[in-house]
Amino acid sequence: MIKSINPFDQTVVAEFQELSVTEIQDKLDKASKAYKHWKKSSFATRKTNMSAVSRVLIQNKNKYAHMISLEMGKIVPESIGEIEKCAKGVQYFADNAELLLADQIIKTDAQKSLVTYQPTGAVLGIMPWNFPFWQVLRFAVPAIMAGNVALLKHAANVTSCSLLLEEIFKDAGFPEGVFQSLVIDNNAIESIVSSDVVQGVALTGSEFAGSLVASIAGKQIKKTVLELGGSDPFIVLADADMELTIKNAVQSRMQNAGQSCIAAKRFIVAREIKDEFVSRFVESVQKIKQGDPFETGINMGPLARVDLAEKLEKQLQESVRAGAHLIIGGQRQSANFQPTLLDGVKPGMRAFDDETFGPMGAIIVATDELDAISIANNSRYGLGASVWTKDTERGEYVARQVEAGSVFVNAIMKSDQRLPFGGVKRSGYGRELSELGIKEFVNAKTISIG
């Protein structure tokens, strides 16, 4: 049995029976059957169905937001914001897929040469719990609009959200089998990836999970797209607008209780403004009200699971033992973890080297711009980053030097359906969203007519 547990009070939300081997095969058979028809569907048909998904999301956003908050602890306003973002992203691909996947005519010696983008089959998404709707839809929607079908293996603790997502596609009028949720244990993943029905895998998760799944897919010669988190640098240069910077620093680190792959985690601050930055950061953090995510006025809920809070607590304790200084926070009660800030963080400490998935920020001092870039790149991760300076040309220069899939200047790192999303180094490979994302799981077929 799979259990969904309310992270705030540890009550059981629901229990689910895992699919049997026979039931899994039935799901795969449905996906195969659906693909044979869906791949031939027109973009007009796909747009009609996908636009309906966007409408269903908005019409029922309070219902879906309630389940997000209940299963993973996000405060209700953030859950509603997630659903609204999903609706916007879904509509973007409904409106633009045909253009993004249009044939590319290339001038050659032949009478006519072109590249056409065709679907490949079922794409398996292995998704995390921190954005239980958005993470899923940003892989599934482009894949489906390209003519593929989607299978979802969601995180066990958000199984109710997983089943609601399948219900949404059904309510939107999609044919049976185009989108299916699989209530399965991790042990079933290898056999599913090995199935001839599955032609690609999109995974968002840990380094370990990504490495394991990629090795399984690699044995089957199947495409993978991996988004494996990060330790995103938040680079504050000496001329930064402090009011703007602090507001965004706190938001980037503390929203969603710090449970975001692209949250700022390492605050690399110019020496001459470090004291002011820390003082104002602490002042802002002290105003955060943590508690029941359904209670009005609460700014932060719990972490999604007790074991996640325990891991963060261990990272904190080991960093302090290694010489970091605890400025504020650091206390844990069950899955509730206080907003925390560490100073004096250096390479070799877990707060610097690891991905800290929770409301804990690390302050690192930079002597100058070149030192800040060096510190930012001293990481096995490379997902996102931000640079803060009044000189935007300088900001762009620094952004170009930072080893990351995305760098934002004077704005917090965020995913946008119009822009490619993904990382380098151990943050993974491949891209989601935008034109690059919708072309990950297609056959870029060359046709040349002599």
Short mmCIF file of N, CA and C in Angstrom, two decimals, residues 173-304:
data_model
loop_
_atom_site.label_atom_id
_atom_site.label_comp_id
_atom_site.label_asym_id
_atom_site.label_seq_id
_atom_site.Cartn_x
_atom_site.Cartn_y
_atom_site.Cartn_z
N GLY A 173 -11.56 15.63 -22.35
CA GLY A 173 -11.96 14.95 -23.57
C GLY A 173 -10.87 14.19 -24.29
N PHE A 174 -9.71 13.99 -23.65
CA PHE A 174 -8.66 13.22 -24.31
C PHE A 174 -9.06 11.75 -24.43
N PRO A 175 -8.65 11.09 -25.50
CA PRO A 175 -8.91 9.66 -25.65
C PRO A 175 -8.25 8.87 -24.52
N GLU A 176 -8.84 7.76 -24.17
CA GLU A 176 -8.29 6.92 -23.11
C GLU A 176 -6.87 6.49 -23.48
N GLY A 177 -5.98 6.59 -22.53
CA GLY A 177 -4.61 6.12 -22.73
C GLY A 177 -3.62 7.20 -23.13
N VAL A 178 -4.10 8.40 -23.46
CA VAL A 178 -3.17 9.46 -23.85
C VAL A 178 -2.38 9.96 -22.64
N PHE A 179 -3.04 10.03 -21.49
CA PHE A 179 -2.35 10.37 -20.24
C PHE A 179 -2.83 9.42 -19.16
N GLN A 180 -1.89 8.72 -18.52
CA GLN A 180 -2.24 7.78 -17.46
C GLN A 180 -1.30 7.92 -16.27
N SER A 181 -1.87 7.83 -15.08
CA SER A 181 -1.09 7.79 -13.85
C SER A 181 -0.87 6.35 -13.42
N LEU A 182 0.34 6.05 -13.03
CA LEU A 182 0.69 4.69 -12.60
C LEU A 182 0.96 4.70 -11.10
N VAL A 183 0.12 4.05 -10.34
CA VAL A 183 0.32 3.95 -8.89
C VAL A 183 1.22 2.74 -8.65
N ILE A 184 2.52 3.01 -8.63
CA ILE A 184 3.50 1.92 -8.57
C ILE A 184 4.63 2.27 -7.61
N ASP A 185 5.35 1.26 -7.20
CA ASP A 185 6.56 1.42 -6.41
C ASP A 185 7.74 1.64 -7.37
N ASN A 186 8.82 2.18 -6.84
CA ASN A 186 10.01 2.40 -7.68
C ASN A 186 10.54 1.13 -8.31
N ASN A 187 10.28 0.00 -7.66
CA ASN A 187 10.79 -1.28 -8.18
C ASN A 187 10.19 -1.65 -9.53
N ALA A 188 9.05 -1.04 -9.87
CA ALA A 188 8.39 -1.38 -11.14
C ALA A 188 8.93 -0.55 -12.32
N ILE A 189 9.75 0.44 -12.02
CA ILE A 189 10.19 1.37 -13.08
C ILE A 189 11.00 0.67 -14.16
N GLU A 190 11.91 -0.22 -13.77
CA GLU A 190 12.79 -0.84 -14.75
C GLU A 190 12.00 -1.62 -15.81
N SER A 191 11.01 -2.37 -15.39
CA SER A 191 10.25 -3.16 -16.35
C SER A 191 9.44 -2.26 -17.29
N ILE A 192 8.97 -1.11 -16.78
CA ILE A 192 8.20 -0.19 -17.60
C ILE A 192 9.10 0.49 -18.62
N VAL A 193 10.27 0.95 -18.18
CA VAL A 193 11.22 1.57 -19.10
C VAL A 193 11.65 0.58 -20.17
N SER A 194 11.72 -0.69 -19.82
CA SER A 194 12.16 -1.72 -20.77
C SER A 194 11.10 -2.09 -21.79
N SER A 195 9.85 -1.69 -21.52
CA SER A 195 8.77 -2.02 -22.44
C SER A 195 8.97 -1.32 -23.78
N ASP A 196 8.62 -2.01 -24.86
CA ASP A 196 8.71 -1.42 -26.20
C ASP A 196 7.78 -0.23 -26.36
N VAL A 197 6.77 -0.13 -25.52
CA VAL A 197 5.82 0.97 -25.62
C VAL A 197 6.48 2.30 -25.25
N VAL A 198 7.34 2.25 -24.25
CA VAL A 198 7.99 3.47 -23.75
C VAL A 198 9.22 3.78 -24.61
N GLN A 199 9.26 5.01 -25.14
CA GLN A 199 10.36 5.40 -26.01
C GLN A 199 11.22 6.52 -25.42
N GLY A 200 10.83 7.04 -24.27
CA GLY A 200 11.61 8.10 -23.64
C GLY A 200 11.23 8.26 -22.20
N VAL A 201 12.14 8.84 -21.42
CA VAL A 201 11.90 9.04 -19.99
C VAL A 201 12.31 10.45 -19.61
N ALA A 202 11.41 11.15 -18.93
CA ALA A 202 11.72 12.46 -18.36
C ALA A 202 11.70 12.32 -16.84
N LEU A 203 12.79 12.69 -16.21
CA LEU A 203 12.87 12.55 -14.75
C LEU A 203 13.29 13.86 -14.12
N THR A 204 12.59 14.24 -13.08
CA THR A 204 13.01 15.33 -12.21
C THR A 204 13.18 14.75 -10.82
N GLY A 205 14.39 14.88 -10.27
CA GLY A 205 14.64 14.27 -8.97
C GLY A 205 16.09 14.40 -8.55
N SER A 206 16.53 13.45 -7.76
CA SER A 206 17.87 13.48 -7.19
C SER A 206 18.92 12.99 -8.19
N GLU A 207 20.18 13.27 -7.89
CA GLU A 207 21.28 12.74 -8.68
C GLU A 207 21.21 11.21 -8.74
N PHE A 208 20.99 10.60 -7.58
CA PHE A 208 20.96 9.14 -7.52
C PHE A 208 19.86 8.58 -8.41
N ALA A 209 18.65 9.14 -8.30
CA ALA A 209 17.53 8.65 -9.10
C ALA A 209 17.81 8.85 -10.59
N GLY A 210 18.35 10.02 -10.94
CA GLY A 210 18.64 10.29 -12.34
C GLY A 210 19.67 9.35 -12.91
N SER A 211 20.72 9.10 -12.15
CA SER A 211 21.77 8.19 -12.60
C SER A 211 21.23 6.77 -12.80
N LEU A 212 20.40 6.33 -11.85
CA LEU A 212 19.86 4.98 -11.91
C LEU A 212 18.92 4.81 -13.11
N VAL A 213 18.00 5.74 -13.27
CA VAL A 213 17.02 5.64 -14.36
C VAL A 213 17.70 5.80 -15.71
N ALA A 214 18.68 6.71 -15.80
CA ALA A 214 19.38 6.91 -17.07
C ALA A 214 20.16 5.66 -17.46
N SER A 215 20.70 4.95 -16.47
CA SER A 215 21.43 3.72 -16.78
C SER A 215 20.49 2.64 -17.29
N ILE A 216 19.29 2.58 -16.71
CA ILE A 216 18.29 1.61 -17.17
C ILE A 216 17.86 1.94 -18.60
N ALA A 217 17.56 3.23 -18.84
CA ALA A 217 17.14 3.65 -20.18
C ALA A 217 18.27 3.48 -21.19
N GLY A 218 19.49 3.73 -20.74
CA GLY A 218 20.64 3.60 -21.63
C GLY A 218 20.82 2.18 -22.14
N LYS A 219 20.55 1.22 -21.26
CA LYS A 219 20.65 -0.19 -21.67
C LYS A 219 19.63 -0.52 -22.76
N GLN A 220 18.52 0.23 -22.73
CA GLN A 220 17.46 0.00 -23.72
C GLN A 220 17.58 0.95 -24.91
N ILE A 221 18.65 1.77 -24.94
CA ILE A 221 18.88 2.77 -25.98
C ILE A 221 17.66 3.69 -26.12
N LYS A 222 17.27 4.28 -25.00
CA LYS A 222 16.11 5.16 -24.98
C LYS A 222 16.49 6.53 -24.44
N LYS A 223 15.90 7.54 -25.02
CA LYS A 223 16.19 8.94 -24.70
C LYS A 223 15.76 9.27 -23.27
N THR A 224 16.59 10.08 -22.58
CA THR A 224 16.21 10.59 -21.27
C THR A 224 16.44 12.10 -21.22
N VAL A 225 15.62 12.76 -20.45
CA VAL A 225 15.82 14.16 -20.08
C VAL A 225 15.83 14.19 -18.56
N LEU A 226 16.91 14.72 -17.98
CA LEU A 226 17.07 14.70 -16.53
C LEU A 226 17.19 16.11 -15.98
N GLU A 227 16.38 16.40 -14.96
CA GLU A 227 16.50 17.65 -14.21
C GLU A 227 16.74 17.24 -12.76
N LEU A 228 17.98 17.45 -12.29
CA LEU A 228 18.41 16.82 -11.04
C LEU A 228 18.74 17.80 -9.93
N GLY A 229 18.17 18.97 -9.99
CA GLY A 229 18.34 19.88 -8.88
C GLY A 229 19.61 20.70 -8.95
N GLY A 230 19.85 21.46 -7.89
CA GLY A 230 21.01 22.31 -7.91
C GLY A 230 21.32 22.97 -6.58
N SER A 231 22.37 23.76 -6.60
CA SER A 231 22.76 24.58 -5.45
C SER A 231 22.95 26.00 -6.00
N ASP A 232 21.84 26.59 -6.40
CA ASP A 232 21.87 27.81 -7.20
C ASP A 232 22.52 28.99 -6.48
N PRO A 233 23.48 29.65 -7.14
CA PRO A 233 24.09 30.85 -6.57
C PRO A 233 23.23 32.10 -6.80
N PHE A 234 23.21 32.95 -5.80
CA PHE A 234 22.52 34.23 -5.83
C PHE A 234 23.62 35.27 -5.61
N ILE A 235 24.12 35.84 -6.72
CA ILE A 235 25.32 36.67 -6.68
C ILE A 235 24.93 38.13 -6.49
N VAL A 236 25.38 38.72 -5.38
CA VAL A 236 25.05 40.10 -5.05
C VAL A 236 26.31 40.95 -5.18
N LEU A 237 26.36 41.76 -6.24
CA LEU A 237 27.51 42.64 -6.44
C LEU A 237 27.36 43.90 -5.60
N ALA A 238 28.45 44.61 -5.44
CA ALA A 238 28.49 45.73 -4.49
C ALA A 238 27.51 46.85 -4.83
N ASP A 239 27.13 46.98 -6.10
CA ASP A 239 26.24 48.08 -6.49
C ASP A 239 24.78 47.65 -6.59
N ALA A 240 24.44 46.50 -6.03
CA ALA A 240 23.07 46.00 -6.13
C ALA A 240 22.08 46.92 -5.41
N ASP A 241 20.86 46.98 -5.94
CA ASP A 241 19.76 47.68 -5.27
C ASP A 241 19.36 46.82 -4.08
N MET A 242 19.72 47.25 -2.87
CA MET A 242 19.57 46.38 -1.72
C MET A 242 18.11 46.05 -1.40
N GLU A 243 17.22 47.00 -1.53
CA GLU A 243 15.80 46.73 -1.23
C GLU A 243 15.24 45.67 -2.17
N LEU A 244 15.50 45.84 -3.47
CA LEU A 244 15.05 44.86 -4.46
C LEU A 244 15.70 43.50 -4.22
N THR A 245 16.98 43.52 -3.92
CA THR A 245 17.74 42.28 -3.76
C THR A 245 17.25 41.48 -2.56
N ILE A 246 17.07 42.14 -1.43
CA ILE A 246 16.63 41.44 -0.22
C ILE A 246 15.24 40.83 -0.40
N LYS A 247 14.34 41.61 -0.98
CA LYS A 247 12.98 41.10 -1.21
C LYS A 247 13.01 39.81 -2.02
N ASN A 248 13.81 39.80 -3.06
CA ASN A 248 13.87 38.63 -3.92
C ASN A 248 14.71 37.50 -3.32
N ALA A 249 15.71 37.85 -2.53
CA ALA A 249 16.52 36.83 -1.87
C ALA A 249 15.66 35.99 -0.92
N VAL A 250 14.85 36.65 -0.14
CA VAL A 250 13.99 35.94 0.82
C VAL A 250 12.94 35.12 0.07
N GLN A 251 12.35 35.70 -0.96
CA GLN A 251 11.35 34.96 -1.72
C GLN A 251 11.95 33.73 -2.39
N SER A 252 13.11 33.92 -3.02
CA SER A 252 13.72 32.81 -3.76
C SER A 252 14.12 31.67 -2.84
N ARG A 253 14.57 31.98 -1.63
CA ARG A 253 15.00 30.92 -0.73
C ARG A 253 13.85 30.30 0.06
N MET A 254 12.85 31.10 0.42
CA MET A 254 11.84 30.64 1.38
C MET A 254 10.51 30.23 0.76
N GLN A 255 10.23 30.59 -0.49
CA GLN A 255 8.94 30.19 -1.05
C GLN A 255 8.87 28.67 -1.18
N ASN A 256 7.68 28.13 -1.06
CA ASN A 256 7.47 26.68 -1.10
C ASN A 256 8.30 25.98 -0.01
N ALA A 257 8.49 26.70 1.12
CA ALA A 257 9.31 26.20 2.23
C ALA A 257 10.71 25.80 1.77
N GLY A 258 11.21 26.52 0.75
CA GLY A 258 12.56 26.26 0.26
C GLY A 258 12.71 25.02 -0.59
N GLN A 259 11.59 24.39 -0.93
CA GLN A 259 11.64 23.12 -1.65
C GLN A 259 11.50 23.35 -3.15
N SER A 260 12.56 23.86 -3.73
CA SER A 260 12.58 24.14 -5.15
C SER A 260 13.98 23.89 -5.69
N CYS A 261 14.06 23.20 -6.82
CA CYS A 261 15.36 22.95 -7.45
C CYS A 261 16.06 24.25 -7.80
N ILE A 262 15.28 25.27 -8.17
CA ILE A 262 15.85 26.52 -8.65
C ILE A 262 15.80 27.62 -7.59
N ALA A 263 15.57 27.25 -6.35
CA ALA A 263 15.64 28.25 -5.28
C ALA A 263 17.08 28.70 -5.10
N ALA A 264 17.27 29.96 -4.72
CA ALA A 264 18.61 30.42 -4.36
C ALA A 264 19.04 29.68 -3.10
N LYS A 265 20.24 29.14 -3.12
CA LYS A 265 20.73 28.39 -1.97
C LYS A 265 22.05 28.95 -1.42
N ARG A 266 22.92 29.39 -2.34
CA ARG A 266 24.20 29.98 -1.91
C ARG A 266 24.18 31.48 -2.24
N PHE A 267 24.19 32.30 -1.20
CA PHE A 267 24.15 33.75 -1.37
C PHE A 267 25.58 34.27 -1.34
N ILE A 268 26.07 34.59 -2.53
CA ILE A 268 27.46 35.02 -2.70
C ILE A 268 27.46 36.54 -2.75
N VAL A 269 27.94 37.16 -1.65
CA VAL A 269 27.73 38.59 -1.44
C VAL A 269 29.08 39.32 -1.40
N ALA A 270 29.13 40.47 -2.08
CA ALA A 270 30.33 41.30 -2.06
C ALA A 270 30.67 41.70 -0.63
N ARG A 271 31.94 41.63 -0.28
CA ARG A 271 32.37 41.86 1.09
C ARG A 271 31.86 43.18 1.66
N GLU A 272 31.93 44.27 0.87
CA GLU A 272 31.61 45.59 1.39
C GLU A 272 30.14 45.78 1.75
N ILE A 273 29.24 44.92 1.25
CA ILE A 273 27.82 45.06 1.59
C ILE A 273 27.29 43.85 2.35
N LYS A 274 28.17 42.95 2.73
CA LYS A 274 27.75 41.70 3.36
C LYS A 274 26.98 41.93 4.67
N ASP A 275 27.47 42.81 5.53
CA ASP A 275 26.82 43.02 6.83
C ASP A 275 25.41 43.56 6.66
N GLU A 276 25.24 44.52 5.75
CA GLU A 276 23.91 45.07 5.51
C GLU A 276 22.99 44.00 4.92
N PHE A 277 23.51 43.22 4.00
CA PHE A 277 22.70 42.16 3.37
C PHE A 277 22.20 41.18 4.43
N VAL A 278 23.11 40.72 5.29
CA VAL A 278 22.74 39.74 6.32
C VAL A 278 21.73 40.33 7.29
N SER A 279 21.97 41.56 7.73
CA SER A 279 21.07 42.20 8.68
C SER A 279 19.66 42.32 8.13
N ARG A 280 19.55 42.75 6.88
CA ARG A 280 18.23 42.95 6.30
C ARG A 280 17.57 41.62 5.95
N PHE A 281 18.37 40.63 5.59
CA PHE A 281 17.85 39.29 5.33
C PHE A 281 17.23 38.73 6.60
N VAL A 282 17.95 38.81 7.70
CA VAL A 282 17.46 38.30 8.99
C VAL A 282 16.18 39.03 9.39
N GLU A 283 16.16 40.33 9.21
CA GLU A 283 14.98 41.12 9.56
C GLU A 283 13.75 40.64 8.79
N SER A 284 13.93 40.33 7.52
CA SER A 284 12.82 39.85 6.70
C SER A 284 12.39 38.44 7.10
N VAL A 285 13.36 37.59 7.38
CA VAL A 285 13.05 36.21 7.76
C VAL A 285 12.27 36.17 9.07
N GLN A 286 12.58 37.08 9.97
CA GLN A 286 11.88 37.11 11.26
C GLN A 286 10.40 37.40 11.12
N LYS A 287 10.00 37.94 10.00
CA LYS A 287 8.59 38.26 9.77
C LYS A 287 7.80 37.08 9.20
N ILE A 288 8.49 36.02 8.83
CA ILE A 288 7.81 34.86 8.25
C ILE A 288 7.02 34.13 9.32
N LYS A 289 5.75 33.85 9.04
CA LYS A 289 4.89 33.10 9.96
C LYS A 289 4.73 31.68 9.42
N GLN A 290 5.17 30.72 10.19
CA GLN A 290 5.14 29.33 9.76
C GLN A 290 4.07 28.57 10.52
N GLY A 291 3.36 27.68 9.81
CA GLY A 291 2.33 26.92 10.48
C GLY A 291 1.47 26.12 9.53
N ASP A 292 0.20 25.94 9.90
CA ASP A 292 -0.76 25.17 9.11
C ASP A 292 -0.96 25.86 7.76
N PRO A 293 -0.68 25.17 6.65
CA PRO A 293 -0.78 25.81 5.33
C PRO A 293 -2.18 26.27 4.96
N PHE A 294 -3.19 25.79 5.69
CA PHE A 294 -4.57 26.20 5.41
C PHE A 294 -4.99 27.41 6.25
N GLU A 295 -4.12 27.86 7.14
CA GLU A 295 -4.46 28.98 8.02
C GLU A 295 -4.13 30.31 7.36
N THR A 296 -5.05 31.24 7.42
CA THR A 296 -4.85 32.56 6.84
C THR A 296 -3.69 33.28 7.54
N GLY A 297 -2.86 33.95 6.75
CA GLY A 297 -1.76 34.70 7.32
C GLY A 297 -0.46 33.94 7.47
N ILE A 298 -0.50 32.64 7.18
CA ILE A 298 0.71 31.82 7.27
C ILE A 298 1.53 32.00 5.99
N ASN A 299 2.84 32.23 6.13
CA ASN A 299 3.71 32.43 4.98
C ASN A 299 4.46 31.18 4.56
N MET A 300 4.54 30.20 5.45
CA MET A 300 5.31 29.00 5.14
C MET A 300 4.73 27.79 5.86
N GLY A 301 4.59 26.71 5.10
CA GLY A 301 4.13 25.46 5.70
C GLY A 301 5.30 24.56 6.05
N PRO A 302 5.03 23.29 6.30
CA PRO A 302 6.08 22.35 6.64
C PRO A 302 6.80 21.86 5.39
N LEU A 303 7.88 21.11 5.60
CA LEU A 303 8.46 20.36 4.50
C LEU A 303 7.53 19.21 4.17
N ALA A 304 7.70 18.61 3.03
CA ALA A 304 6.72 17.63 2.53
C ALA A 304 6.73 16.32 3.31
#
